[in-house]
Short mmCIF file of C-alpha atoms in Angstrom, two decimals:
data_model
loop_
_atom_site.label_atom_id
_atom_site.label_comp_id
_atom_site.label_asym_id
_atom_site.label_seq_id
_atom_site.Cartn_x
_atom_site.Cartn_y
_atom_site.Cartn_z
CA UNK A 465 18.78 13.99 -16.75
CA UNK A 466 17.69 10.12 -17.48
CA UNK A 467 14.22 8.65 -17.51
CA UNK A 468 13.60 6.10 -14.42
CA UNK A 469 13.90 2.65 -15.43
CA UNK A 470 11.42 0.48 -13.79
CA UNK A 471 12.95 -2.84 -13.11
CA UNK A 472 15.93 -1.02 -11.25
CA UNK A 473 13.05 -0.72 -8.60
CA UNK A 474 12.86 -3.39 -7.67
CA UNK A 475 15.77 -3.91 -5.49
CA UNK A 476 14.89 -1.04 -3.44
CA UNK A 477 11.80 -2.59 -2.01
CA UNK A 478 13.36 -3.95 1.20
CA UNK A 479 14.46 -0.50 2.16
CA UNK A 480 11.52 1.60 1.04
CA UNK A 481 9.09 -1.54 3.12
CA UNK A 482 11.56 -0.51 6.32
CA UNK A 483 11.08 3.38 5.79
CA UNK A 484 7.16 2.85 5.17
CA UNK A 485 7.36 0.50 8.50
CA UNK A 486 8.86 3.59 10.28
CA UNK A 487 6.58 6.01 8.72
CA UNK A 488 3.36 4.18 9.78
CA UNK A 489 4.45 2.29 12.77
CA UNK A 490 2.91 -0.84 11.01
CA UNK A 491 3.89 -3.50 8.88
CA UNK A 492 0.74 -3.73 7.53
CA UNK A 493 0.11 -0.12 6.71
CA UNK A 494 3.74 -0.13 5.54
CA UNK A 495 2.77 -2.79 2.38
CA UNK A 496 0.10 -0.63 1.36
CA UNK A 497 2.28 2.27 1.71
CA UNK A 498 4.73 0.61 -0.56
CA UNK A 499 2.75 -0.53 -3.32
CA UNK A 500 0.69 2.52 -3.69
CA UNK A 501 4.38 4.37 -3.81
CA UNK A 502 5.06 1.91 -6.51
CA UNK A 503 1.76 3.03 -8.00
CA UNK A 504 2.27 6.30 -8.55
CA UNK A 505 5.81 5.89 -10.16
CA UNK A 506 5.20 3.58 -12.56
CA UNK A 507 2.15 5.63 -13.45
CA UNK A 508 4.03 7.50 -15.98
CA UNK A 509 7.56 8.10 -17.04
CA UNK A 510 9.74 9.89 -14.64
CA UNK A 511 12.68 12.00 -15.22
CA UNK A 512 15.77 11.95 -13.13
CA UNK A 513 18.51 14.38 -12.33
CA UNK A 514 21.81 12.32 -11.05
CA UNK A 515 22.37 8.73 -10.71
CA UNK A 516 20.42 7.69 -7.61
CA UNK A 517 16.79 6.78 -7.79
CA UNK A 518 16.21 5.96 -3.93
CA UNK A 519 15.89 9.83 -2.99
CA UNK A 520 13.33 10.08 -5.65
CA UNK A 521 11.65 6.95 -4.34
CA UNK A 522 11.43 8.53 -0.59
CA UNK A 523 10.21 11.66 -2.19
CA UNK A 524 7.12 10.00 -3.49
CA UNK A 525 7.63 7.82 -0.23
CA UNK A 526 6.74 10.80 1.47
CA UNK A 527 4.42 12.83 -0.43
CA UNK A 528 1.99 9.33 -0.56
CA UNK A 529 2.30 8.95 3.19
CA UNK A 530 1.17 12.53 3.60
CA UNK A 531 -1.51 12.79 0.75
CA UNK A 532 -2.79 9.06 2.82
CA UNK A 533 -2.94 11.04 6.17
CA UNK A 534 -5.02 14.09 4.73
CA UNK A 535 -7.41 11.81 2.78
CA UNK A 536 -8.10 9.64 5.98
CA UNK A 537 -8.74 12.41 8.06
CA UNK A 538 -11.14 13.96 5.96
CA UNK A 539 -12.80 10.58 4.63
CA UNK A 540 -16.67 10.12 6.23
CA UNK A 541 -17.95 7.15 7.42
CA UNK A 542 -20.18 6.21 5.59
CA UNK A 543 -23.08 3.56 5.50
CA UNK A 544 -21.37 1.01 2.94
CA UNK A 545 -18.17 0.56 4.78
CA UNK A 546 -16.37 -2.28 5.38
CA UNK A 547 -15.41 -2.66 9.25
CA UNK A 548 -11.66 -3.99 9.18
CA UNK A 549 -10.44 -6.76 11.93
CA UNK A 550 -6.76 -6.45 12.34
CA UNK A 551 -5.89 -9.88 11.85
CA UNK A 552 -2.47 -11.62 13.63
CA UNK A 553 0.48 -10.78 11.57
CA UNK A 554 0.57 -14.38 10.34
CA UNK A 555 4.53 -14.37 9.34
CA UNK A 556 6.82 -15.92 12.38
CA UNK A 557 10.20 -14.68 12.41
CA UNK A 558 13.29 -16.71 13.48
CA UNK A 559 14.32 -13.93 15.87
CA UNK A 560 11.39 -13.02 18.00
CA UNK A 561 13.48 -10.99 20.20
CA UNK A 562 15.10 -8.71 17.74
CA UNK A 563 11.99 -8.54 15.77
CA UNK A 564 10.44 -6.88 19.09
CA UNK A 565 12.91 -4.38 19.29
CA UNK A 566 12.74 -3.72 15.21
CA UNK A 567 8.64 -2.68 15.84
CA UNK A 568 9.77 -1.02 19.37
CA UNK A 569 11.75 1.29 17.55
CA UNK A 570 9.92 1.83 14.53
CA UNK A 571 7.10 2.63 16.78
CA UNK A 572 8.41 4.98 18.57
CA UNK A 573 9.80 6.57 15.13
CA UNK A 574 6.49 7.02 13.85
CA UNK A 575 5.35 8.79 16.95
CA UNK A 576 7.58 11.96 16.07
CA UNK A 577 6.22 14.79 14.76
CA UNK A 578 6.08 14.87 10.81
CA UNK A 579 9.19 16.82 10.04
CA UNK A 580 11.43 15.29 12.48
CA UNK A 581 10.15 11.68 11.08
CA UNK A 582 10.86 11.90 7.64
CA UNK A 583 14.32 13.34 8.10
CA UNK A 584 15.17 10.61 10.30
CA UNK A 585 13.53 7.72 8.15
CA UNK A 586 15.23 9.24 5.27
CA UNK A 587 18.88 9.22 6.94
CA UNK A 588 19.00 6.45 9.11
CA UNK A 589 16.67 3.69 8.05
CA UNK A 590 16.75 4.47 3.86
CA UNK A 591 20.45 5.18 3.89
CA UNK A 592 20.09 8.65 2.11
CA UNK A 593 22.95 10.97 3.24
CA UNK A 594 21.98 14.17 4.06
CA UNK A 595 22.32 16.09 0.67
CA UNK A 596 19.97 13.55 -1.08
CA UNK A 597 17.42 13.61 2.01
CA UNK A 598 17.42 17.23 1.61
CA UNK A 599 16.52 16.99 -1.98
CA UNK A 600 14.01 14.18 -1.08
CA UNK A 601 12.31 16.57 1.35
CA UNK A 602 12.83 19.75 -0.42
CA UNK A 603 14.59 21.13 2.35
CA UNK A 604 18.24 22.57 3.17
CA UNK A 605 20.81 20.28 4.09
CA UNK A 606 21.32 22.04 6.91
CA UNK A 607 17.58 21.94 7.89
CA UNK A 608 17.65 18.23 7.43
CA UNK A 609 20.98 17.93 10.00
CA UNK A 610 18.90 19.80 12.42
CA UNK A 611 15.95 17.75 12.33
CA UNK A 612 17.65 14.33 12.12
CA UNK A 613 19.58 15.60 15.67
CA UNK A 614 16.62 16.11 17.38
CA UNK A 615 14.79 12.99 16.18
CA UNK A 616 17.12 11.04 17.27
CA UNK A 617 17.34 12.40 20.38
CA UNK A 618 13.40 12.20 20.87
CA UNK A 619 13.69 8.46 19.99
CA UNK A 620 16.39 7.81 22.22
CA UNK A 621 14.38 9.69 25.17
CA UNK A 622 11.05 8.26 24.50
CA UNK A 623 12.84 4.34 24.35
CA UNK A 624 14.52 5.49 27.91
CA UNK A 625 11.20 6.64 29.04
CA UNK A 626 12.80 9.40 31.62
CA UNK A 627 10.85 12.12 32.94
CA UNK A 628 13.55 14.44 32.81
CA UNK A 629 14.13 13.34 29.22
CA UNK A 630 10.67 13.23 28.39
CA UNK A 631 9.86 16.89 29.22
CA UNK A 632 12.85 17.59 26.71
CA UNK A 633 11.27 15.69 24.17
CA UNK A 634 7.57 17.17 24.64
CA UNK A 635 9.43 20.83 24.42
CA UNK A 636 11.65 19.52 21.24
CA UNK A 637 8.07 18.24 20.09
CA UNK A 638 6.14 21.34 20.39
CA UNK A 639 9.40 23.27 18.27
CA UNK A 640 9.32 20.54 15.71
CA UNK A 641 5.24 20.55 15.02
CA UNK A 642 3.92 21.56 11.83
CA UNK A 643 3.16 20.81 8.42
CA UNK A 644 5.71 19.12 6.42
CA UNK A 645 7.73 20.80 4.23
CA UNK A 646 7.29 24.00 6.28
CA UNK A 647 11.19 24.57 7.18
CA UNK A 648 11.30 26.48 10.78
CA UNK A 649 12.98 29.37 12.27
CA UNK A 650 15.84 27.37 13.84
CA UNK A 651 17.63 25.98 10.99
CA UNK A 652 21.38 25.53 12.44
CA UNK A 653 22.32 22.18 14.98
CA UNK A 654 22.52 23.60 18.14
CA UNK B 709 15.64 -2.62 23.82
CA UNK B 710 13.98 -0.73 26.50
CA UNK B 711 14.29 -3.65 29.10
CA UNK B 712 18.52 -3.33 28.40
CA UNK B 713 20.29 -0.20 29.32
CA UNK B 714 18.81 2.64 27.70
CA UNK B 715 20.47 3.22 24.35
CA UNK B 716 22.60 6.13 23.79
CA UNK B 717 22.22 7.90 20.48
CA UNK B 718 24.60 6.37 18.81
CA UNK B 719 23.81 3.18 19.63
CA UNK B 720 20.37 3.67 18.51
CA UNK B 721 21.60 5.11 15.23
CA UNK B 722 23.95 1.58 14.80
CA UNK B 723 20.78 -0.09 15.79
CA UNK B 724 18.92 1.73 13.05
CA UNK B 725 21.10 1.22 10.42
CA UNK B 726 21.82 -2.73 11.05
CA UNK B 727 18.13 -3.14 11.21
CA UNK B 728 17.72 -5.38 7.28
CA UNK B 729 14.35 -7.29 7.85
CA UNK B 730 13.42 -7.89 4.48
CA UNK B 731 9.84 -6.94 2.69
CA UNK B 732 7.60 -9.67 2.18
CA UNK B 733 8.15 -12.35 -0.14
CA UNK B 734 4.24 -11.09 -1.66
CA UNK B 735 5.17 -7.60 -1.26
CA UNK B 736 7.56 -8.13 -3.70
CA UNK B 737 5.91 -10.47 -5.87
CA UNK B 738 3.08 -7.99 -6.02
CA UNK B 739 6.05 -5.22 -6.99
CA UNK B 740 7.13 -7.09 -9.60
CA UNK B 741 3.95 -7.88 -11.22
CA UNK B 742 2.97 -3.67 -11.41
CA UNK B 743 6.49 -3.34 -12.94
CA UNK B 744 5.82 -6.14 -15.36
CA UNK B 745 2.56 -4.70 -16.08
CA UNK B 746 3.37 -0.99 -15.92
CA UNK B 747 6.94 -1.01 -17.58
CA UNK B 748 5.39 -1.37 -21.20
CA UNK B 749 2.80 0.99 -20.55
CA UNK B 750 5.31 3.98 -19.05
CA UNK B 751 7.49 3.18 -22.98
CA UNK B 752 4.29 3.75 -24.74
CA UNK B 753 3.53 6.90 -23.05
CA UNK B 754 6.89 8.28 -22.80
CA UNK B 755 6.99 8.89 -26.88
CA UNK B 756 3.41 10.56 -26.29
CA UNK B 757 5.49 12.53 -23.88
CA UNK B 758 7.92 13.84 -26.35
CA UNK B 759 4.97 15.83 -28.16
CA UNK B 760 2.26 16.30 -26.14
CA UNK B 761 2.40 18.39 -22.69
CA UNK B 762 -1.29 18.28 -22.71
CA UNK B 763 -1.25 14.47 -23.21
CA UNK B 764 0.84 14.29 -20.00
CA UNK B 765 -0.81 16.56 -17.93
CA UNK B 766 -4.18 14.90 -17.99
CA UNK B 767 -1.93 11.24 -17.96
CA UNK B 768 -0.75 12.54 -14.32
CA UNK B 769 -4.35 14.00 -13.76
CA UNK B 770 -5.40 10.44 -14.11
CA UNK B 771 -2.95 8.52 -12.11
CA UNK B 772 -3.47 10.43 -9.12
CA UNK B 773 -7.15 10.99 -9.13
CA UNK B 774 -6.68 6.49 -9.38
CA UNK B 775 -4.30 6.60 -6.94
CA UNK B 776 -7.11 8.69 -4.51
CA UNK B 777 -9.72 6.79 -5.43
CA UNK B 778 -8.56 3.23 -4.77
CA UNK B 779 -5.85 3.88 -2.15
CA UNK B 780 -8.06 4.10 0.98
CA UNK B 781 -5.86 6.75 2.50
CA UNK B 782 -3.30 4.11 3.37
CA UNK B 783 -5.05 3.56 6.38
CA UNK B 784 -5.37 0.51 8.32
CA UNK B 785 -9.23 0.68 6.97
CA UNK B 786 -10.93 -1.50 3.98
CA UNK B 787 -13.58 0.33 2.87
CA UNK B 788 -16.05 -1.56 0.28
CA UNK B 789 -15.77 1.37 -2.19
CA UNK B 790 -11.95 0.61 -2.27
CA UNK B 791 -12.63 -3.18 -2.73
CA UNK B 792 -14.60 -2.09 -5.45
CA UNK B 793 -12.04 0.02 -7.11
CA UNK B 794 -9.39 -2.51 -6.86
CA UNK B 795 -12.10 -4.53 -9.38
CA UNK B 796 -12.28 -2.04 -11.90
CA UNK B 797 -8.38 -1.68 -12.10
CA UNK B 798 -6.33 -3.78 -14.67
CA UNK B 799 -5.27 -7.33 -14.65
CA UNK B 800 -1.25 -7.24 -13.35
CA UNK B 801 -1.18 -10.90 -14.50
CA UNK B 802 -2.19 -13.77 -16.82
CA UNK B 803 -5.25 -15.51 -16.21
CA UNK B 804 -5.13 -18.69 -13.19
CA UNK B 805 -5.57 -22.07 -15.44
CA UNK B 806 -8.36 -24.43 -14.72
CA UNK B 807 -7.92 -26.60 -11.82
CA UNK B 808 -6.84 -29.88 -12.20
CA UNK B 809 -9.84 -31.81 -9.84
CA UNK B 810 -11.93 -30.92 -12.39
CA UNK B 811 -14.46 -28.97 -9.81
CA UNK B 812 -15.42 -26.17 -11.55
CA UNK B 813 -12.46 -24.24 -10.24
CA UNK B 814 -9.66 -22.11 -11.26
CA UNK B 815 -6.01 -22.68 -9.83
CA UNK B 816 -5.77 -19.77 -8.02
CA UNK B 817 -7.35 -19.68 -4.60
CA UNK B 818 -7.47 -16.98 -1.48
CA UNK B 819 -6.70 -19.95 2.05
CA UNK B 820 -8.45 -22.37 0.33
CA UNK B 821 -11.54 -20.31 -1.18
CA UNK B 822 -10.90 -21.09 -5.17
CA UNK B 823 -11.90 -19.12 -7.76
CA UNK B 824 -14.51 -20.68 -9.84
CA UNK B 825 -14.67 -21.68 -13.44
CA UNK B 826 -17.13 -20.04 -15.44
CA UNK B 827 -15.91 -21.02 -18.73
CA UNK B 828 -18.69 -23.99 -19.89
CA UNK B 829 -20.85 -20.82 -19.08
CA UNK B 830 -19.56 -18.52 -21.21
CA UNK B 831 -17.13 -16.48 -18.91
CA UNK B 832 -13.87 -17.05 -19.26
CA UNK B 833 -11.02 -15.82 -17.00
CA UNK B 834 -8.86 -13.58 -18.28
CA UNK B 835 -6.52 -12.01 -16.23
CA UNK B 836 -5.53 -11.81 -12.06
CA UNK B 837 -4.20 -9.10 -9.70
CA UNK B 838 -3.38 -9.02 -6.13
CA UNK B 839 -3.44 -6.17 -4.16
CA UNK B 840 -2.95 -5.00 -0.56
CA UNK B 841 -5.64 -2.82 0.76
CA UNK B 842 -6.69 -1.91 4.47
CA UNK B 843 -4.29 -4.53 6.13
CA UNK B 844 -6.03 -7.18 3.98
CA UNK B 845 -4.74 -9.03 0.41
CA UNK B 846 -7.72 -8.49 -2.07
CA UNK B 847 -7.19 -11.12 -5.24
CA UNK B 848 -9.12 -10.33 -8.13
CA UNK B 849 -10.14 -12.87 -11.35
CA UNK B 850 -11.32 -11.16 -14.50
CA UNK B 851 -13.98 -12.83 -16.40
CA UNK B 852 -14.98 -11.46 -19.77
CA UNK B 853 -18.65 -12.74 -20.95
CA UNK B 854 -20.06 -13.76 -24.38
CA UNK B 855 -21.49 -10.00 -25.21
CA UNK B 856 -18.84 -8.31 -24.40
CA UNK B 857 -19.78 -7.76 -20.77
CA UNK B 858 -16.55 -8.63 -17.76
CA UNK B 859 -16.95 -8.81 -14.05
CA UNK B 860 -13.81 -8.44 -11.80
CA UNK B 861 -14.51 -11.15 -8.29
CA UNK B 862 -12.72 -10.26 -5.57
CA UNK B 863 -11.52 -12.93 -2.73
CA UNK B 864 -10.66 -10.47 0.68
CA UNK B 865 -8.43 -12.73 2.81
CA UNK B 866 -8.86 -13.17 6.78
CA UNK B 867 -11.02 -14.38 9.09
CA UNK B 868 -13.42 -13.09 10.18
CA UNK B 869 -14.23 -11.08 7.60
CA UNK B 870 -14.96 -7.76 7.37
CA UNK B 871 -18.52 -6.69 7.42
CA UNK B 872 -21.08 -5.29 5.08
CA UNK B 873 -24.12 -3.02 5.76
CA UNK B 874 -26.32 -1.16 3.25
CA UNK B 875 -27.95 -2.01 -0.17
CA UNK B 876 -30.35 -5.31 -0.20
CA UNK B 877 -30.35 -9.24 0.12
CA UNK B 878 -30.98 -11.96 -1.43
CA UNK B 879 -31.18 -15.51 0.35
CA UNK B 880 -29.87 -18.51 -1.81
CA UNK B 881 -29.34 -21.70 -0.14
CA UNK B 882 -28.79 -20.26 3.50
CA UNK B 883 -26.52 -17.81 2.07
CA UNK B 884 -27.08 -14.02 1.96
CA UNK B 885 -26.25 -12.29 -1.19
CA UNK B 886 -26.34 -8.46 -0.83
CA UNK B 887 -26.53 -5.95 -3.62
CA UNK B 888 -25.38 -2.56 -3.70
CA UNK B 889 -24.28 0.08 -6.13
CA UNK B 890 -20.82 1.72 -5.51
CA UNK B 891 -18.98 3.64 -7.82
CA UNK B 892 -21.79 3.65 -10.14
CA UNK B 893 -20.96 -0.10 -10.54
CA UNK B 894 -23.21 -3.11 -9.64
CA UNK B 895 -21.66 -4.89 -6.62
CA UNK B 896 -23.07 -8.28 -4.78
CA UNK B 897 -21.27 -9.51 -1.72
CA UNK B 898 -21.34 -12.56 0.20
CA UNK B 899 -18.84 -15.74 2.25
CA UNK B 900 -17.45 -18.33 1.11
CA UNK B 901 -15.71 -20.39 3.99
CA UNK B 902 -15.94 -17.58 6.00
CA UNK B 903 -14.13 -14.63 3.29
CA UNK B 904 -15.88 -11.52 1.79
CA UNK B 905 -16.18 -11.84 -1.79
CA UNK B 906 -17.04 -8.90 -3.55
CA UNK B 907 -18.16 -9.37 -7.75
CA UNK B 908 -18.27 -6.02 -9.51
CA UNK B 909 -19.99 -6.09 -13.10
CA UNK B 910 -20.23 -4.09 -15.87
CA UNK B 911 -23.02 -4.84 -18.31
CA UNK B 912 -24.72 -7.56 -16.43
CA UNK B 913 -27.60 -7.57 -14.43
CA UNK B 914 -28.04 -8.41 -10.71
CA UNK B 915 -29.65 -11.67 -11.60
CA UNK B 916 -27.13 -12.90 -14.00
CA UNK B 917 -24.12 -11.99 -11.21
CA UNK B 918 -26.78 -14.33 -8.25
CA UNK B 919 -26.91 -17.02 -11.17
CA UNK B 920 -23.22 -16.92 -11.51
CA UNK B 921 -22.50 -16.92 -7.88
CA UNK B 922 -25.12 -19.98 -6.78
CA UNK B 923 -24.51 -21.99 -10.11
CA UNK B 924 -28.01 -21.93 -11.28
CA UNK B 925 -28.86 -21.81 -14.63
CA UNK B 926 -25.60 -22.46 -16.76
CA UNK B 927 -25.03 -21.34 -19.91
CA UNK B 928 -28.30 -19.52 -20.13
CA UNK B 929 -27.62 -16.97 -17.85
CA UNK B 930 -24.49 -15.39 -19.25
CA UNK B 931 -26.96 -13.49 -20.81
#
């Protein structure tokens, strides 16, 4: 057990801005993802167990995504509110193309269904291997392997775009919806 | 990638994994500045830690009820009550010096829209944040008055700017100055070169934050 030092945060902002990016689908939504992540760690002192503070960092990743989705759908409109323009993403990038494919894929990561998205943005974009993302998402390790198999599946099928494969992916969809942190029925890799 | 050959899964998974676009450089200058600010803070607390559960308990209480009220639910929405919040939060850094063109400004500035200097009227700037809100960068300016009172102004970057309804308006000079109340805080809002700014007070009345804004009546209004 060690408390979390603060400046060793710092160098995992690049990664946690590319799992946020995943998460949301948008850069934009992704910074404010971030920071309020940042936020709510450095609110008060945090306790570790082990060495590694990036599956504690996706763990708070997560549970601020989540809490951001519930408060947004229950938020009214209300007279007073400020009518957002998206504006153009103002930074150019020196490799358009690959840039394209970065937000194709991303975008088609954030269109899984909760479980299946956090298990893959914890193992394949943050790094985590699959004991920490199972301790990120309070899930079994064997849970997470079954989840992370199917997502990436769904991603490959829905970049393809083939009926065939998309009628897999809408009946891996339907087994993989629900609330995160509910674990499901299947729990071994087929 | 989908106008290649489709990707297998493992080539999507190498994809994935090579994928190291970096966060922005004001991303992380923003990062840096809450763990500047915050690191201190979390050391102080932690010995409060040591012997007092309830002490913690309500600390936690607090950061997340903060963390509800001035997130906006993350979504791709500014809301006015969350520009508002981000006003009433602390200063992350030092105060932006006096610009050098001796304009009434400060130094710091949202695409050209400078802060202004208040100081020969008794408000002096004391502290800055930035923070990302809705899609949008909100900078804040802290100025502290001569009785004690402090106003946080708020620059929302992007054109065009996001709109206001509600509360009531005031027309100085061609420009329309509206008033609400939000968060049980005074708020006026108006443009400047085409940005929202947003001035939250605390212990000032809605004259002394129009007489502030327009420039009229110096010193004698920081009353």
């Amino acid at each position: 057990m060690r408390t979390l030092d603060p400046q060793s945060l710092t160098k995992h902002v690049d990664r946690l801005y590319r799992a946020a990016w995943a998460l949301c689908g948008s850069r934009e939504d992704a910074e404010d993802l971030v920071q309020e992540t940042f936020a709510r760690v450095l609110a008060r002192p945090r306790l570790l167990q082990g060495d590694d503070e990036l599956y504690y960092l996706m763990r708070v990743l997560r549970n601020t995504f989540l809490t951001s989705l519930r408060t947004a759908s229950r938020r009214p409109v209300k007279g007073a509110v400020i009518e957002d323009v998206v504006a153009a993403d103002p930074r150019p990038t020196s490799r358009p193309e690959q840039a394209y494919e970065v937000q194709e894929v991303y975008q088609a990561i954030s269109q899984l269904p909760d479980n299946f998205r956090m298990a893959l943005v914890a193992v394949d974009v943050l790094g985590l291997s699959y004991k920490e993302a199972a301790r990120a998402l309070r899930v079994r390790e064997s849970t997470v392997t079954t989840r992370v198999f199917r997502a990436r599946k769904q991603v490959a099928a829905g970049l393809t775009g083939e009926p065939a494969q998309r009628e897999q992916v809408l009946e891996t969809r339907r087994e993989g919806t629900g609330a995160s942190g509910v674990s499901y029925s299947e729990e071994n890799p087929p | 990638m989908s106008e290649k050959s489709p990707p297998t899964e493992s080539e999507l998974v190498d994809f994935v994994r090579s994928i190291d676009v970096p966060a922005p450089p004001e991303l992380h200058r923003r990062i840096e500045a809450m763990v500047a600010a915050g690191a201190p803070a979390g050391a102080r607390h932690q010995r409060r830690l040591r012997f007092s559960v309830t002490g913690a308990l309500a600390a936690a209480v607090v950061a997340v009820a903060l963390v509800l009220a001035t997130s906006g639910g993350g979504s791709s929405t500014l809301t006015l009550h969350t520009a508002v919040a981000l006003t009433q939060r602390p200063a992350t850094m030092p105060a932006p010096s006096e610009g050098a063109d001796g304009d009434e400004t400060l130094a710091a500035h949202v695409e050209g829209v400078a802060f202004p200097y208040w100081e020969d009227r008794g408000w002096r700037a004391t502290g800055e944040r930035v923070d990302r809100a809705g899609g949008r960068t909100v900078t804040t300016v802290f100025y502290h008055g001569p009785r004690g009172q402090w106003v946080g102004y708020a620059i929302v970057a992007g054109t065009p700017p996001p709109s206001v309804s509600g509360g009531h308006v005031i027309t100085r000079g061609d420009v329309p100055y509206r008033f609400t109340v939000t968060n049980g805080v005074k708020v006026m809002t108006w443009l400047r070169n085409g940005r929202l700014c947003v001035v939250a007070g605390h212990g000032v009345s809605n004259a002394t934050l129009l007489s502030l804004a327009t420039g009229a009546g110096r010193r004698a209004d920081a009353a």
